[in-house]
mmCIF file of C-alpha atoms and ligand atoms in Angstrom:
data_model
loop_
_atom_site.group_PDB
_atom_site.id
_atom_site.type_symbol
_atom_site.label_atom_id
_atom_site.label_comp_id
_atom_site.label_asym_id
_atom_site.label_seq_id
_atom_site.Cartn_x
_atom_site.Cartn_y
_atom_site.Cartn_z
ATOM 1 C CA MET S 1 34.934 51.560 54.115
ATOM 2 C CA CYS S 2 31.863 50.919 51.923
ATOM 3 C CA ALA S 3 30.151 53.387 49.599
ATOM 4 C CA SER S 4 29.151 56.356 51.642
ATOM 5 C CA PRO S 5 25.143 56.660 51.849
ATOM 6 C CA SER S 6 25.526 59.430 49.204
ATOM 7 C CA ASP S 7 27.236 57.189 46.860
ATOM 8 C CA ALA S 8 25.579 53.653 47.661
ATOM 9 C CA LEU S 9 23.009 52.669 45.265
ATOM 10 C CA ASN S 10 19.546 53.977 46.015
ATOM 11 C CA HIS S 11 16.365 52.004 45.905
ATOM 12 C CA THR S 12 15.557 52.718 42.376
ATOM 13 C CA GLU S 13 19.102 51.783 41.459
ATOM 14 C CA VAL S 14 18.926 48.598 43.199
ATOM 15 C CA VAL S 15 15.691 47.608 41.210
ATOM 16 C CA ASP S 16 17.230 48.715 37.962
ATOM 17 C CA GLU S 17 20.398 46.675 38.634
ATOM 18 C CA TYR S 18 19.135 43.617 40.053
ATOM 19 C CA PHE S 19 15.512 42.932 38.945
ATOM 20 C CA LEU S 20 15.779 41.073 35.885
ATOM 21 C CA GLU S 21 18.227 38.622 37.304
ATOM 22 C CA HIS S 22 15.869 37.929 40.378
ATOM 23 C CA ARG S 23 12.650 37.976 38.211
ATOM 24 C CA ALA S 24 14.455 34.838 36.255
ATOM 25 C CA LYS S 25 15.395 33.238 39.672
ATOM 26 C CA LEU S 26 11.705 33.619 40.683
ATOM 27 C CA LEU S 27 10.527 31.905 37.511
ATOM 28 C CA ASP S 28 13.286 29.332 37.898
ATOM 29 C CA LEU S 29 11.917 28.513 41.258
ATOM 30 C CA ALA S 30 8.407 28.085 39.930
ATOM 31 C CA ALA S 31 9.423 25.974 37.213
ATOM 32 C CA PHE S 32 11.230 23.699 39.568
ATOM 33 C CA LEU S 33 7.989 23.103 41.485
ATOM 34 C CA ASP S 34 5.881 22.761 38.544
ATOM 35 C CA ARG S 35 8.587 20.197 37.166
ATOM 36 C CA LEU S 36 8.193 18.403 40.731
ATOM 37 C CA ASP S 37 4.332 18.300 40.080
ATOM 38 C CA ARG S 38 4.742 16.517 36.825
ATOM 39 C CA ALA S 39 7.148 14.019 37.887
ATOM 40 C CA ASN S 40 6.099 10.590 38.758
ATOM 41 C CA GLY S 41 6.519 9.015 42.074
ATOM 42 C CA SER S 42 5.993 9.941 45.532
ATOM 43 C CA GLU S 43 2.664 12.489 46.661
ATOM 44 C CA GLU S 44 4.758 13.219 49.773
ATOM 45 C CA ASP S 45 7.124 16.152 49.793
ATOM 46 C CA ASP S 46 10.791 14.934 50.175
ATOM 47 C CA PHE S 47 12.046 16.464 53.356
ATOM 48 C CA ARG S 48 14.357 19.069 51.359
ATOM 49 C CA ILE S 49 11.156 20.192 49.439
ATOM 50 C CA THR S 50 9.429 20.661 52.791
ATOM 51 C CA HIS S 51 12.341 23.013 53.783
ATOM 52 C CA LEU S 52 12.210 24.633 50.406
ATOM 53 C CA ARG S 53 8.637 25.502 50.872
ATOM 54 C CA ARG S 54 8.958 26.782 54.496
ATOM 55 C CA GLY S 55 11.760 29.021 53.194
ATOM 56 C CA ILE S 56 9.563 30.565 50.396
ATOM 57 C CA ALA S 57 6.928 31.367 53.162
ATOM 58 C CA LEU S 58 9.965 33.283 55.127
ATOM 59 C CA LEU S 59 10.499 35.176 52.087
ATOM 60 C CA ILE S 60 7.066 37.081 52.466
ATOM 61 C CA ASP S 61 6.637 36.909 56.036
ATOM 62 C CA GLY S 62 7.204 40.771 56.374
ATOM 63 C CA GLN S 63 10.367 40.299 58.346
ATOM 64 C CA ASP S 64 13.764 41.313 57.591
ATOM 65 C CA ASP S 65 17.109 39.281 57.934
ATOM 66 C CA ARG S 66 15.503 36.915 55.472
ATOM 67 C CA THR S 67 18.879 35.159 54.177
ATOM 68 C CA ARG S 68 20.075 34.469 57.618
ATOM 69 C CA ARG S 69 16.722 32.980 58.907
ATOM 70 C CA ILE S 70 16.692 30.787 55.733
ATOM 71 C CA GLN S 71 20.299 29.573 56.353
ATOM 72 C CA LEU S 72 18.954 28.670 60.102
ATOM 73 C CA LEU S 73 15.934 26.693 58.659
ATOM 74 C CA LEU S 74 18.173 24.628 56.377
ATOM 75 C CA SER S 75 20.904 23.827 59.472
ATOM 76 C CA ASP S 76 21.115 21.220 61.406
ATOM 77 C CA GLN S 77 20.318 22.690 64.924
ATOM 78 C CA THR S 78 21.600 19.923 67.023
ATOM 79 C CA THR S 79 24.764 20.592 69.027
ATOM 80 C CA GLU S 80 26.457 17.233 69.946
ATOM 81 C CA PRO S 81 29.094 15.658 67.732
ATOM 82 C CA MET S 82 28.065 12.539 66.005
ATOM 83 C CA GLU S 83 29.286 8.960 66.668
ATOM 84 C CA GLN S 84 29.173 7.914 63.110
ATOM 85 C CA THR S 85 28.295 9.705 59.879
ATOM 86 C CA PRO S 86 25.506 7.968 57.792
ATOM 87 C CA ILE S 87 26.593 9.824 54.580
ATOM 88 C CA GLN S 88 29.733 11.564 53.512
ATOM 89 C CA GLY S 89 28.240 14.572 51.662
ATOM 90 C CA ALA S 90 25.243 17.070 52.618
ATOM 91 C CA HIS S 91 21.662 17.126 51.792
ATOM 92 C CA GLY S 92 21.347 20.808 51.814
ATOM 93 C CA ALA S 93 18.328 20.714 54.587
ATOM 94 C CA PRO S 94 18.707 18.713 57.920
ATOM 95 C CA PRO S 95 17.077 15.243 57.403
ATOM 96 C CA GLN S 96 14.561 15.850 60.073
ATOM 97 C CA ALA S 97 11.612 17.838 58.137
ATOM 98 C CA ASP S 98 10.201 19.161 61.613
ATOM 99 C CA ALA S 99 13.668 20.058 63.005
ATOM 100 C CA MET B 1 44.685 46.351 40.251
ATOM 101 C CA LYS B 2 46.593 43.566 42.228
ATOM 102 C CA TYR B 3 44.684 40.486 44.140
ATOM 103 C CA ILE B 4 45.487 37.502 46.129
ATOM 104 C CA ASP B 5 43.141 34.386 46.023
ATOM 105 C CA PRO B 6 43.912 33.112 49.449
ATOM 106 C CA HIS B 7 42.200 29.653 48.846
ATOM 107 C CA ILE B 8 42.281 27.625 45.779
ATOM 108 C CA HIS B 9 43.482 24.105 44.819
ATOM 109 C CA MET B 10 45.857 24.753 42.112
ATOM 110 C CA VAL B 11 46.874 20.989 41.846
ATOM 111 C CA SER B 12 43.477 20.463 40.237
ATOM 112 C CA ARG B 13 43.639 23.163 37.634
ATOM 113 C CA THR B 14 45.505 23.943 34.488
ATOM 114 C CA THR B 15 47.959 26.221 33.193
ATOM 115 C CA ASP B 16 45.248 28.346 31.290
ATOM 116 C CA ASP B 17 43.841 29.146 34.961
ATOM 117 C CA TYR B 18 47.349 30.562 36.070
ATOM 118 C CA ARG B 19 47.370 32.581 32.962
ATOM 119 C CA ARG B 20 43.897 34.134 33.103
ATOM 120 C CA MET B 21 44.404 34.765 37.033
ATOM 121 C CA ALA B 22 47.550 36.243 36.152
ATOM 122 C CA GLN B 23 45.933 38.381 33.547
ATOM 123 C CA ALA B 24 43.203 39.488 35.982
ATOM 124 C CA GLY B 25 45.797 40.550 38.516
ATOM 125 C CA CYS B 26 46.411 37.537 40.677
ATOM 126 C CA VAL B 27 49.907 37.886 42.317
ATOM 127 C CA ALA B 28 49.667 35.481 45.073
ATOM 128 C CA ILE B 29 47.643 32.485 45.951
ATOM 129 C CA THR B 30 47.579 30.054 49.141
ATOM 130 C CA GLU B 31 46.690 26.373 48.530
ATOM 131 C CA PRO B 32 45.287 24.287 51.385
ATOM 132 C CA ALA B 33 45.895 20.545 51.677
ATOM 133 C CA PHE B 34 42.408 19.026 50.865
ATOM 134 C CA TRP B 35 40.259 16.174 49.695
ATOM 135 C CA ALA B 36 41.196 14.923 46.375
ATOM 136 C CA GLY B 37 37.825 13.691 45.671
ATOM 137 C CA TYR B 38 38.624 10.158 46.584
ATOM 138 C CA ASP B 39 40.345 8.757 49.824
ATOM 139 C CA ARG B 40 44.063 8.283 49.371
ATOM 140 C CA CYS B 41 44.873 4.697 50.469
ATOM 141 C CA SER B 42 48.600 5.289 51.859
ATOM 142 C CA VAL B 43 50.731 7.458 53.889
ATOM 143 C CA ASP B 44 52.929 7.781 50.965
ATOM 144 C CA GLY B 45 50.071 9.204 49.040
ATOM 145 C CA PHE B 46 50.111 12.031 51.099
ATOM 146 C CA ARG B 47 53.814 12.303 51.282
ATOM 147 C CA ASP B 48 53.747 12.624 47.127
ATOM 148 C CA TYR B 49 51.071 15.396 47.711
ATOM 149 C CA TYR B 50 53.085 17.439 50.259
ATOM 150 C CA ARG B 51 55.841 17.213 47.910
ATOM 151 C CA GLN B 52 53.497 18.705 44.882
ATOM 152 C CA LEU B 53 52.444 21.401 47.414
ATOM 153 C CA THR B 54 55.941 22.240 48.460
ATOM 154 C CA ASP B 55 57.839 21.820 45.623
ATOM 155 C CA THR B 56 56.041 21.378 42.088
ATOM 156 C CA GLU B 57 53.228 23.893 42.405
ATOM 157 C CA PRO B 58 55.159 26.969 43.453
ATOM 158 C CA LYS B 59 57.480 26.363 40.173
ATOM 159 C CA ARG B 60 54.367 26.159 38.108
ATOM 160 C CA ALA B 61 52.894 29.240 39.653
ATOM 161 C CA ALA B 62 56.211 30.994 39.229
ATOM 162 C CA ASN B 63 55.956 30.825 35.473
ATOM 163 C CA TYR B 64 52.938 33.202 35.552
ATOM 164 C CA GLY B 65 54.394 35.396 38.209
ATOM 165 C CA ILE B 66 52.224 34.090 41.079
ATOM 166 C CA ASN B 67 53.658 33.703 44.409
ATOM 167 C CA HIS B 68 52.488 30.070 45.663
ATOM 168 C CA HIS B 69 51.921 29.114 49.340
ATOM 169 C CA CYS B 70 50.505 26.201 50.816
ATOM 170 C CA TRP B 71 48.877 24.803 54.259
ATOM 171 C CA LEU B 72 49.509 21.039 55.293
ATOM 172 C CA CYS B 73 47.035 18.898 57.120
ATOM 173 C CA ILE B 74 45.126 15.641 56.561
ATOM 174 C CA ASN B 75 41.645 16.980 55.542
ATOM 175 C CA PRO B 76 38.594 16.248 57.803
ATOM 176 C CA LYS B 77 36.833 14.020 55.213
ATOM 177 C CA GLU B 78 39.833 11.583 55.723
ATOM 178 C CA ALA B 79 39.890 11.901 59.344
ATOM 179 C CA GLN B 80 37.322 9.562 60.187
ATOM 180 C CA ASP B 81 39.787 6.742 60.499
ATOM 181 C CA VAL B 82 41.882 8.237 63.471
ATOM 182 C CA GLY B 83 44.767 5.628 63.383
ATOM 183 C CA PHE B 84 45.567 6.529 59.526
ATOM 184 C CA ALA B 85 45.181 10.359 60.340
ATOM 185 C CA ARG B 86 47.488 10.006 63.140
ATOM 186 C CA GLU B 87 49.919 8.312 60.557
ATOM 187 C CA VAL B 88 49.571 10.824 57.993
ATOM 188 C CA MET B 89 49.995 13.654 60.547
ATOM 189 C CA SER B 90 53.357 12.143 61.866
ATOM 190 C CA ILE B 91 55.080 12.926 58.189
ATOM 191 C CA ILE B 92 53.752 16.795 58.146
ATOM 192 C CA PRO B 93 56.502 18.037 60.559
ATOM 193 C CA GLU B 94 59.019 16.838 57.577
ATOM 194 C CA PHE B 95 57.508 19.316 55.447
ATOM 195 C CA LEU B 96 56.618 22.411 57.845
ATOM 196 C CA ASP B 97 59.835 23.874 57.078
ATOM 197 C CA ALA B 98 59.702 24.059 53.497
ATOM 198 C CA GLY B 99 59.753 27.832 52.258
ATOM 199 C CA ASN B 100 56.195 28.059 51.260
ATOM 200 C CA VAL B 101 54.253 26.620 54.095
ATOM 201 C CA LEU B 102 52.171 29.149 55.864
ATOM 202 C CA GLY B 103 50.750 26.855 58.379
ATOM 203 C CA ILE B 104 48.274 24.029 59.264
ATOM 204 C CA GLY B 105 45.122 23.810 57.044
ATOM 205 C CA GLU B 106 42.491 23.250 55.799
ATOM 206 C CA ILE B 107 41.795 21.531 58.849
ATOM 207 C CA GLY B 108 38.224 21.471 60.385
ATOM 208 C CA LEU B 109 35.004 19.146 60.254
ATOM 209 C CA ASN B 110 33.062 17.691 57.574
ATOM 210 C CA LYS B 111 30.063 15.615 59.223
ATOM 211 C CA ASN B 112 30.702 16.853 62.685
ATOM 212 C CA THR B 113 31.736 13.327 64.118
ATOM 213 C CA LYS B 114 33.764 12.676 67.252
ATOM 214 C CA ASN B 115 36.499 11.155 65.065
ATOM 215 C CA GLU B 116 36.804 14.309 63.056
ATOM 216 C CA LEU B 117 36.888 16.459 66.301
ATOM 217 C CA THR B 118 39.622 14.380 67.758
ATOM 218 C CA ILE B 119 41.824 14.689 64.753
ATOM 219 C CA LEU B 120 41.078 18.401 64.444
ATOM 220 C CA GLY B 121 42.156 18.922 67.979
ATOM 221 C CA GLU B 122 45.387 17.179 67.373
ATOM 222 C CA HIS B 123 46.097 19.439 64.407
ATOM 223 C CA LEU B 124 45.377 22.113 66.636
ATOM 224 C CA ASP B 125 47.937 20.833 69.170
ATOM 225 C CA LEU B 126 50.473 21.024 66.470
ATOM 226 C CA ALA B 127 49.934 24.269 65.345
ATOM 227 C CA LYS B 128 49.902 25.700 68.670
ATOM 228 C CA ALA B 129 53.558 23.715 69.312
ATOM 229 C CA ARG B 130 55.339 25.039 66.382
ATOM 230 C CA ASN B 131 53.166 28.503 66.412
ATOM 231 C CA GLU B 132 51.687 28.003 62.978
ATOM 232 C CA LEU B 133 48.885 29.857 61.629
ATOM 233 C CA VAL B 134 45.524 27.895 61.017
ATOM 234 C CA LEU B 135 43.317 27.608 58.187
ATOM 235 C CA VAL B 136 39.836 26.086 58.832
ATOM 236 C CA HIS B 137 37.311 24.251 56.738
ATOM 237 C CA THR B 138 33.943 24.537 57.776
ATOM 238 C CA PRO B 139 31.250 21.945 56.768
ATOM 239 C CA HIS B 140 28.827 22.348 53.984
ATOM 240 C CA LEU B 141 25.216 23.266 53.796
ATOM 241 C CA GLU B 142 23.185 22.057 56.845
ATOM 242 C CA ASP B 143 26.182 20.976 58.647
ATOM 243 C CA LYS B 144 27.805 24.395 58.637
ATOM 244 C CA LEU B 145 26.258 26.086 61.410
ATOM 245 C CA LYS B 146 27.095 23.071 64.152
ATOM 246 C CA GLY B 147 30.359 22.409 62.823
ATOM 247 C CA THR B 148 31.466 26.139 62.832
ATOM 248 C CA LEU B 149 30.424 26.350 66.683
ATOM 249 C CA LEU B 150 32.169 23.224 67.524
ATOM 250 C CA ILE B 151 35.284 24.395 65.565
ATOM 251 C CA MET B 152 35.450 27.534 67.456
ATOM 252 C CA ASP B 153 35.145 25.883 70.761
ATOM 253 C CA ALA B 154 37.854 23.671 69.921
ATOM 254 C CA VAL B 155 40.171 26.343 69.117
ATOM 255 C CA ALA B 156 39.307 28.005 72.184
ATOM 256 C CA GLU B 157 40.115 24.827 74.013
ATOM 257 C CA SER B 158 43.808 24.417 72.427
ATOM 258 C CA GLY B 159 44.661 27.900 73.524
ATOM 259 C CA ILE B 160 45.346 29.380 70.099
ATOM 260 C CA ASN B 161 44.707 33.039 69.805
ATOM 261 C CA PRO B 162 41.563 33.424 67.509
ATOM 262 C CA ASP B 163 43.712 36.284 65.544
ATOM 263 C CA ARG B 164 45.865 33.623 64.133
ATOM 264 C CA VAL B 165 43.070 31.522 62.691
ATOM 265 C CA LEU B 166 40.898 32.037 59.550
ATOM 266 C CA ILE B 167 37.801 30.233 59.396
ATOM 267 C CA ASP B 168 36.669 29.830 56.076
ATOM 268 C CA HIS B 169 33.489 29.245 54.202
ATOM 269 C CA VAL B 170 31.395 31.536 56.344
ATOM 270 C CA GLU B 171 28.093 32.516 55.308
ATOM 271 C CA GLU B 172 25.143 34.668 56.610
ATOM 272 C CA HIS B 173 24.283 32.412 59.771
ATOM 273 C CA THR B 174 27.945 31.950 60.621
ATOM 274 C CA VAL B 175 30.020 35.117 59.844
ATOM 275 C CA GLY B 176 28.735 37.151 62.908
ATOM 276 C CA ALA B 177 29.591 34.720 65.391
ATOM 277 C CA VAL B 178 33.241 34.019 63.752
ATOM 278 C CA LEU B 179 34.004 37.881 63.745
ATOM 279 C CA ASP B 180 32.438 38.105 67.371
ATOM 280 C CA ARG B 181 34.860 35.726 68.469
ATOM 281 C CA GLY B 182 37.900 37.522 67.106
ATOM 282 C CA PHE B 183 38.819 34.973 64.365
ATOM 283 C CA TRP B 184 39.414 36.153 60.835
ATOM 284 C CA ALA B 185 36.680 34.990 58.202
ATOM 285 C CA GLY B 186 37.000 33.713 54.613
ATOM 286 C CA MET B 187 33.976 33.930 52.112
ATOM 287 C CA THR B 188 33.888 31.349 49.514
ATOM 288 C CA LEU B 189 32.504 32.280 46.026
ATOM 289 C CA TYR B 190 31.309 28.840 44.675
ATOM 290 C CA PRO B 191 28.606 28.678 41.980
ATOM 291 C CA ASP B 192 25.832 26.537 43.777
ATOM 292 C CA THR B 193 26.888 25.621 47.264
ATOM 293 C CA LYS B 194 28.472 28.691 48.995
ATOM 294 C CA CYS B 195 28.379 32.430 48.321
ATOM 295 C CA THR B 196 27.683 34.274 45.164
ATOM 296 C CA PRO B 197 29.663 37.255 44.354
ATOM 297 C CA GLN B 198 26.283 39.269 45.119
ATOM 298 C CA ARG B 199 25.750 37.612 48.558
ATOM 299 C CA ALA B 200 29.419 37.979 49.503
ATOM 300 C CA VAL B 201 29.124 41.664 48.883
ATOM 301 C CA ASP B 202 25.961 42.035 50.930
ATOM 302 C CA ILE B 203 27.812 40.098 53.884
ATOM 303 C CA LEU B 204 30.570 42.984 53.440
ATOM 304 C CA GLU B 205 27.805 45.759 53.573
ATOM 305 C CA ARG B 206 26.294 44.238 56.927
ATOM 306 C CA TRP B 207 29.112 42.813 58.501
ATOM 307 C CA GLY B 208 32.042 45.122 57.594
ATOM 308 C CA THR B 209 35.635 44.818 55.849
ATOM 309 C CA ASP B 210 37.590 43.886 58.911
ATOM 310 C CA ARG B 211 39.357 40.516 59.215
ATOM 311 C CA ILE B 212 37.484 39.193 56.396
ATOM 312 C CA TRP B 213 38.565 37.903 53.103
ATOM 313 C CA MET B 214 37.286 36.098 49.760
ATOM 314 C CA ASN B 215 38.556 33.201 47.949
ATOM 315 C CA SER B 216 37.580 31.075 44.870
ATOM 316 C CA ALA B 217 38.295 27.521 46.632
ATOM 317 C CA GLY B 218 38.814 26.523 42.767
ATOM 318 C CA ASP B 219 39.113 22.721 42.713
ATOM 319 C CA TRP B 220 38.542 19.773 41.020
ATOM 320 C CA GLY B 221 34.509 20.269 41.071
ATOM 321 C CA ASP B 222 32.372 23.203 39.567
ATOM 322 C CA SER B 223 34.084 26.030 40.813
ATOM 323 C CA ASP B 224 35.524 29.141 39.391
ATOM 324 C CA PRO B 225 39.271 30.113 39.468
ATOM 325 C CA LEU B 226 38.306 33.800 38.524
ATOM 326 C CA ALA B 227 35.456 34.228 41.258
ATOM 327 C CA VAL B 228 37.760 36.867 43.276
ATOM 328 C CA PRO B 229 38.009 39.356 40.322
ATOM 329 C CA LYS B 230 33.849 38.702 39.745
ATOM 330 C CA ALA B 231 33.530 39.741 43.123
ATOM 331 C CA ARG B 232 35.599 42.943 42.739
ATOM 332 C CA MET B 233 33.588 43.835 39.649
ATOM 333 C CA GLU B 234 30.259 43.246 42.027
ATOM 334 C CA MET B 235 31.873 45.735 44.454
ATOM 335 C CA LYS B 236 32.454 48.342 41.734
ATOM 336 C CA ARG B 237 28.906 47.722 40.248
ATOM 337 C CA ARG B 238 27.581 49.014 43.882
ATOM 338 C CA ARG B 239 30.080 51.845 43.678
ATOM 339 C CA HIS B 240 32.061 51.017 46.830
ATOM 340 C CA PRO B 241 35.315 52.789 46.737
ATOM 341 C CA ALA B 242 38.620 51.270 45.150
ATOM 342 C CA SER B 243 40.160 51.433 48.616
ATOM 343 C CA MET B 244 37.410 48.650 49.963
ATOM 344 C CA VAL B 245 37.984 46.447 47.041
ATOM 345 C CA GLU B 246 41.789 46.442 47.604
ATOM 346 C CA LYS B 247 41.267 46.271 51.188
ATOM 347 C CA VAL B 248 39.260 42.836 50.834
ATOM 348 C CA THR B 249 41.025 41.345 48.299
ATOM 349 C CA PHE B 250 44.625 42.308 48.928
ATOM 350 C CA THR B 251 45.693 43.942 52.073
ATOM 351 C CA ASN B 252 43.513 41.946 54.296
ATOM 352 C CA PRO B 253 45.096 38.630 53.134
ATOM 353 C CA ILE B 254 48.478 40.266 53.428
ATOM 354 C CA THR B 255 47.836 41.656 57.101
ATOM 355 C CA PHE B 256 46.734 37.854 58.053
ATOM 356 C CA LEU B 257 49.320 35.818 56.031
ATOM 357 C CA SER B 258 52.379 37.970 57.066
ATOM 358 C CA ARG B 259 52.305 36.539 60.360
ATOM 359 C CA SER B 260 53.785 33.616 58.967
ATOM 360 C CA PRO B 261 57.601 34.407 58.061
ATOM 361 C CA ASN B 262 57.060 32.293 54.905
ATOM 362 C CA PHE B 263 54.398 34.657 53.225
ATOM 363 C CA HIS B 264 56.009 36.964 50.504
ATOM 364 C CA LEU B 265 55.125 39.030 47.508
ATOM 365 C CA ASP B 266 57.358 39.993 44.562
ATOM 366 C CA ASP B 267 57.851 43.744 44.379
HETATM 367 ZN ZN1 ZN N 301 39.508 23.966 50.098
#
């Protein structure tokens, strides 16, 4: 149903098509970490930033399936329903940094 | 080329959005009952909302040649107060026979609490008793994985055939389990917190095009009512055939939604 292997974008075409937008995202990420360095306040990383740094390490560990592995890293891995909810929204990373 | 946006909250959108969607090829939408951005304080507040979904909004959509359908429930964000949720649920049967209602939704979980699970189970019982289709909202961000697994177990316990249940807002870490267990899967194209069009097309390339659709979930927040046509452009950018674009954005929604006798398209 997807493009046949002969029709699908080849390696060079994927680079040509997508490199610039992801180059920009890499610089965005770097600028965000630089901004954090400049900001006054805690020397300790927020748990969300701890997870972000771990996710960055997954990007360059040489293994595939990076997106799903980063999703799992950023997920609450417990399985029991909660009694009460501390907040209504979500943080984007599990509050326990060592989860 | 025609498309369907099977999850969008048009009560929060303008007529300009309807016009632009129609110009982009949208011929039908389905609108699940959801959280308004604030907690409604009375059962009558929900009654008015259900009237809007079953009476006002279909007329507004028809002005732009779009068939409007809806799903009814009390959403999981307002299900933490079990007593209030039950009062709201008691009025839902008054509206289920309206001509544009496709089933129960978007039910599910928000913070994966026991009270939310209780109300989810009672919605599933209602759907089972009335033989209604089900549209499921899965939690956001770090709560999605756990919530999706709890929801699939709750559906299994209800005895509803997973083939009559669409589990929405799937991402890379949940789509495989949802499809493996026989459910339909929805991908939501959201600027920051869900799938981008690029990642949604990656998911199609990895997990296939059977039992899956994509939607904008456009609402009162930062969202894009033209997200589905943008994902169609992304498929074309990768030279996927027109048959694939049509399957995911038109015929798959028709296959699932047609299980409700209330789903219709104009010729
Ligand atoms: Zn929604």
